[in-house]
XYZ file of N, CA, C and O in Angstrom:
352
model
N 125.138 73.381 81.198
C 123.980 73.818 81.043
C 123.318 74.719 82.139
O 123.320 74.242 83.292
N 122.964 75.916 81.803
C 122.077 76.585 82.930
C 120.783 76.358 83.106
O 120.043 75.802 82.091
N 120.041 76.658 84.166
C 118.743 76.496 84.686
C 118.252 77.494 85.159
O 119.061 78.290 85.770
N 116.900 77.677 84.730
C 116.217 78.971 85.403
C 115.049 78.419 86.509
O 114.447 77.496 86.044
N 114.915 79.122 87.215
C 113.956 78.768 88.275
C 113.006 79.951 88.324
O 113.434 81.161 88.257
N 111.732 79.678 88.112
C 110.657 80.908 88.197
C 110.113 80.635 89.741
O 109.453 79.649 89.969
N 109.865 81.574 90.509
C 109.162 81.609 91.610
C 107.910 82.369 91.461
O 108.024 83.737 91.099
N 106.737 82.024 91.864
C 105.552 82.851 91.857
C 105.009 83.105 93.260
O 104.904 82.017 93.823
N 104.823 84.216 93.864
C 104.492 84.424 95.119
C 103.033 84.479 95.051
O 102.332 85.126 94.415
N 102.503 83.874 96.295
C 101.220 83.872 96.496
C 101.017 83.905 98.009
O 101.785 83.541 98.754
N 99.818 84.789 98.271
C 99.633 84.661 99.911
C 98.344 83.988 99.927
O 97.420 83.885 99.400
N 98.553 83.169 101.220
C 97.200 82.779 101.671
C 96.605 83.002 102.882
O 97.463 83.047 103.977
N 95.832 83.998 102.805
C 95.125 84.608 104.218
C 93.761 84.495 104.233
O 92.888 84.186 103.424
N 93.652 83.873 105.561
C 92.151 83.674 106.228
C 91.856 84.745 106.981
O 92.147 84.844 108.418
N 91.225 85.722 106.419
C 91.124 87.119 107.025
C 90.108 87.233 108.409
O 90.335 87.899 109.299
N 89.365 85.958 108.559
C 88.500 86.035 109.802
C 88.405 84.583 110.468
O 87.518 84.402 111.358
N 89.646 83.782 110.184
C 89.511 82.567 110.807
C 89.894 82.867 112.328
O 89.364 82.085 113.254
N 91.016 83.266 112.623
C 91.593 83.202 113.951
C 91.851 84.657 114.561
O 92.362 84.967 115.439
N 91.339 85.565 114.076
C 91.382 87.161 114.165
C 90.285 87.758 113.935
O 89.201 87.410 112.986
N 89.940 88.891 114.375
C 88.905 89.752 114.115
C 89.115 90.171 112.576
O 90.209 90.436 112.276
N 87.975 90.685 112.116
C 87.872 90.997 110.645
C 89.000 92.131 110.369
O 89.634 92.187 109.547
N 88.909 93.048 111.509
C 90.006 94.362 111.113
C 91.374 93.813 111.196
O 91.952 94.350 110.274
N 91.801 93.039 112.077
C 93.103 92.322 111.843
C 93.348 91.715 110.352
O 94.561 91.909 109.918
N 92.336 90.935 109.963
C 92.261 90.346 108.641
C 92.495 91.283 107.688
O 93.426 91.220 106.937
N 91.724 92.508 107.861
C 91.813 93.271 106.799
C 93.122 93.998 106.702
O 93.795 94.302 105.792
N 93.731 94.484 108.006
C 95.010 95.033 107.873
C 96.198 94.160 107.497
O 97.212 94.564 106.796
N 95.938 92.852 107.614
C 97.256 91.776 107.279
C 97.000 91.970 105.571
O 98.039 91.808 104.938
N 95.773 91.914 105.194
C 95.484 91.918 103.818
C 96.216 93.226 102.975
O 96.897 92.995 101.932
N 95.816 94.553 103.617
C 96.297 95.653 103.117
C 97.686 95.440 103.109
O 98.614 95.982 102.182
N 98.566 95.010 104.391
C 99.769 94.924 104.259
C 100.316 94.179 103.313
O 101.419 94.390 102.469
N 99.940 92.940 103.183
C 100.630 91.984 102.106
C 100.375 92.487 100.741
O 101.594 92.568 99.834
N 99.333 93.163 100.468
C 98.918 93.635 99.088
C 99.955 94.890 98.797
O 100.615 94.996 97.709
N 100.279 95.913 99.730
C 101.260 96.935 99.561
C 102.603 96.402 99.349
O 103.247 96.974 98.315
N 102.905 95.178 100.114
C 104.372 94.682 99.680
C 104.401 94.210 98.334
O 105.533 94.515 97.864
N 103.413 93.610 98.107
C 103.435 92.844 96.662
C 103.608 93.976 95.699
O 104.262 93.712 94.705
N 102.737 94.936 95.654
C 102.705 96.131 94.873
C 104.177 96.674 94.577
O 104.489 97.065 93.868
N 104.793 96.762 95.925
C 106.056 97.357 95.869
C 106.923 96.512 95.170
O 107.917 96.981 94.472
N 106.829 95.300 95.494
C 107.886 94.457 94.901
C 107.556 94.229 93.155
O 108.695 94.101 92.499
N 106.499 94.554 92.768
C 105.970 94.482 91.435
C 106.667 95.780 90.908
O 107.235 95.840 89.816
N 106.832 96.625 91.450
C 107.359 97.959 90.775
C 109.084 97.749 90.993
O 109.464 98.591 90.006
N 109.735 97.218 91.920
C 110.965 97.185 91.937
C 111.552 95.982 91.121
O 112.557 96.124 90.615
N 110.755 94.866 90.844
C 111.284 93.701 90.195
C 110.337 93.420 89.142
O 109.326 92.969 89.190
N 110.894 93.887 87.904
C 109.929 93.521 86.569
C 109.522 92.387 86.487
O 108.267 92.066 86.049
N 110.107 91.030 86.967
C 109.615 89.810 86.790
C 108.703 89.302 88.059
O 108.624 88.328 87.881
N 108.726 90.198 88.980
C 107.803 89.515 90.209
C 106.471 89.283 89.830
O 105.711 90.219 89.143
N 105.745 88.266 90.153
C 104.652 87.728 89.996
C 103.966 87.403 91.213
O 104.542 86.698 92.161
N 102.744 88.201 91.414
C 101.912 87.783 92.718
C 100.586 87.359 92.391
O 99.966 87.991 91.383
N 100.061 86.362 92.936
C 98.787 85.718 92.748
C 98.005 85.812 93.935
O 98.397 85.452 94.999
N 96.754 86.271 93.726
C 95.780 86.382 94.747
C 94.408 86.253 94.057
O 94.141 87.025 93.374
N 93.606 85.196 94.763
C 92.237 85.069 94.062
C 91.034 85.502 94.875
O 89.851 85.283 94.444
N 91.137 85.959 96.180
C 90.134 86.021 97.028
C 89.295 87.285 96.843
O 89.687 88.287 97.153
N 88.084 87.224 96.218
C 87.222 88.544 95.813
C 87.178 89.462 97.101
O 87.314 90.939 97.065
N 86.836 88.834 98.188
C 86.702 89.877 99.397
C 87.774 90.721 99.600
O 87.710 91.915 99.955
N 88.984 90.028 99.442
C 90.106 91.164 99.776
C 90.325 92.311 98.865
O 90.634 93.493 99.290
N 90.030 91.967 97.744
C 90.133 93.119 96.790
C 88.873 94.000 97.014
O 89.174 95.320 96.802
N 87.829 93.698 97.545
C 86.684 94.732 97.765
C 87.161 95.488 99.019
O 87.048 96.647 99.034
N 87.949 94.721 100.171
C 88.151 95.565 101.123
C 89.644 96.507 100.940
O 89.449 97.774 101.296
N 90.317 96.163 99.872
C 91.400 97.234 99.412
C 90.750 98.314 98.759
O 91.030 99.443 98.958
N 89.632 98.127 97.882
C 89.177 98.996 97.001
C 88.442 100.120 98.106
O 88.354 101.348 98.081
N 87.747 99.486 99.280
C 87.216 100.357 100.206
C 88.019 100.925 101.271
O 87.619 102.067 101.597
N 88.999 100.364 101.557
C 89.935 101.102 102.699
C 91.234 101.704 102.168
O 91.994 102.294 102.936
N 91.632 101.163 100.889
C 92.711 102.252 100.490
C 92.795 101.979 98.846
O 93.217 101.457 98.163
N 92.133 103.265 98.399
C 91.676 103.328 97.163
C 92.888 103.703 96.359
O 93.219 103.097 95.207
N 94.088 104.435 96.807
C 95.071 104.472 96.003
C 95.807 103.166 95.721
O 96.540 102.913 94.730
N 95.865 102.075 96.853
C 96.455 100.823 96.626
C 95.577 99.906 95.617
O 96.184 99.481 94.568
N 94.231 100.301 95.552
C 93.473 99.356 94.410
C 93.857 99.858 93.238
O 94.004 99.093 92.274
N 93.973 101.195 93.043
C 94.375 101.887 91.519
C 95.652 101.478 91.259
O 95.892 101.201 90.006
N 96.563 101.372 92.039
C 97.853 100.837 91.875
C 98.046 99.382 91.398
O 98.760 99.222 90.428
N 97.203 98.493 91.975
C 97.018 97.128 91.725
C 96.241 97.074 90.197
O 96.904 96.342 89.463
N 95.493 98.069 90.053
C 94.754 97.963 88.525
C 95.789 98.505 87.529
O 96.132 97.942 86.378
N 96.890 99.547 87.857
C 97.945 100.008 86.900
C 98.724 98.768 86.529
O 99.468 98.482 85.624
N 99.161 97.976 87.869
C 100.026 97.089 87.797
C 99.839 95.843 86.652
O 100.752 95.192 86.244
N 98.479 95.539 86.815
C 98.000 94.579 86.080
C 97.865 94.930 84.741
O 97.873 93.646 83.764
N 98.060 95.863 84.309
C 98.184 96.539 82.895
C 96.831 96.594 82.159
O 96.221 97.529 82.561
N 96.464 95.847 80.952
C 95.295 95.692 80.472
C 94.311 95.306 80.966
O 93.127 95.199 80.479
N 94.420 94.714 82.078
C 93.236 93.948 82.608
C 92.833 94.817 83.993
O 93.420 95.735 84.273
N 91.779 94.858 84.540
C 91.359 95.294 85.450
C 90.841 94.583 86.508
O 90.277 93.460 86.381
N 90.883 94.927 87.867
C 90.932 93.955 88.954
C 89.185 94.138 89.199
O 88.807 95.342 89.402
N 88.412 93.049 89.166
C 87.142 93.106 89.560
C 86.696 92.414 90.892
O 86.801 91.193 90.702
N 86.151 92.723 91.792
C 85.760 91.818 92.909
C 84.862 90.784 92.881
O 84.602 90.428 94.026
N 84.412 90.403 91.721
C 83.543 89.347 91.716
C 84.583 87.992 91.663
O 84.031 87.022 91.403
N 85.878 87.960 91.536
C 86.713 87.024 91.604
C 87.925 86.909 90.323
O 88.354 85.920 90.148
N 87.325 87.623 89.416
C 87.788 87.369 87.890
C 88.607 88.695 87.470
O 88.273 89.899 87.887
N 89.665 88.563 86.835
C 90.100 89.690 86.003
C 89.541 89.715 84.795
O 89.256 88.881 83.921
N 89.046 90.881 84.495
C 88.267 91.421 83.411
C 88.990 92.120 82.289
O 89.511 93.115 82.801
N 88.823 91.919 81.020
C 89.631 92.722 80.042
C 89.155 94.160 79.980
O 87.868 94.222 80.052
N 89.926 94.951 80.094
C 89.579 96.510 80.122
C 89.209 96.740 78.380
O 88.814 97.805 78.145
N 89.527 95.848 77.566
C 89.513 96.292 76.177
C 88.162 95.971 75.661
O 87.336 95.227 75.920
C-alpha cells in the first residue's frame, strides 16, 4: 500500500519584531519571490501566507511580483485587507 504525503509551505515572518522594517520588507520580498518561483516550477506546490501588511508592501515595492502572485492564484485576486476575493 502506497502512501502520499502532502506538504504545504508556510512562512512565518515578523517583519518589525527584531529588525528595522526595511529588513523585514526585504525578507518578505525574498520569501514571496522564492515561493512564486516554486509555484511556477512545481505544479503541486502550495504556499500559504495571510498577513495583509506584507501583501501591501509587495504591491508597493515590487508590482511585478504582486501581479505574478495574482496570476498564480488564478481566478482569485489578492486583496490586502487580508482576504482572497473572487474576481468573478
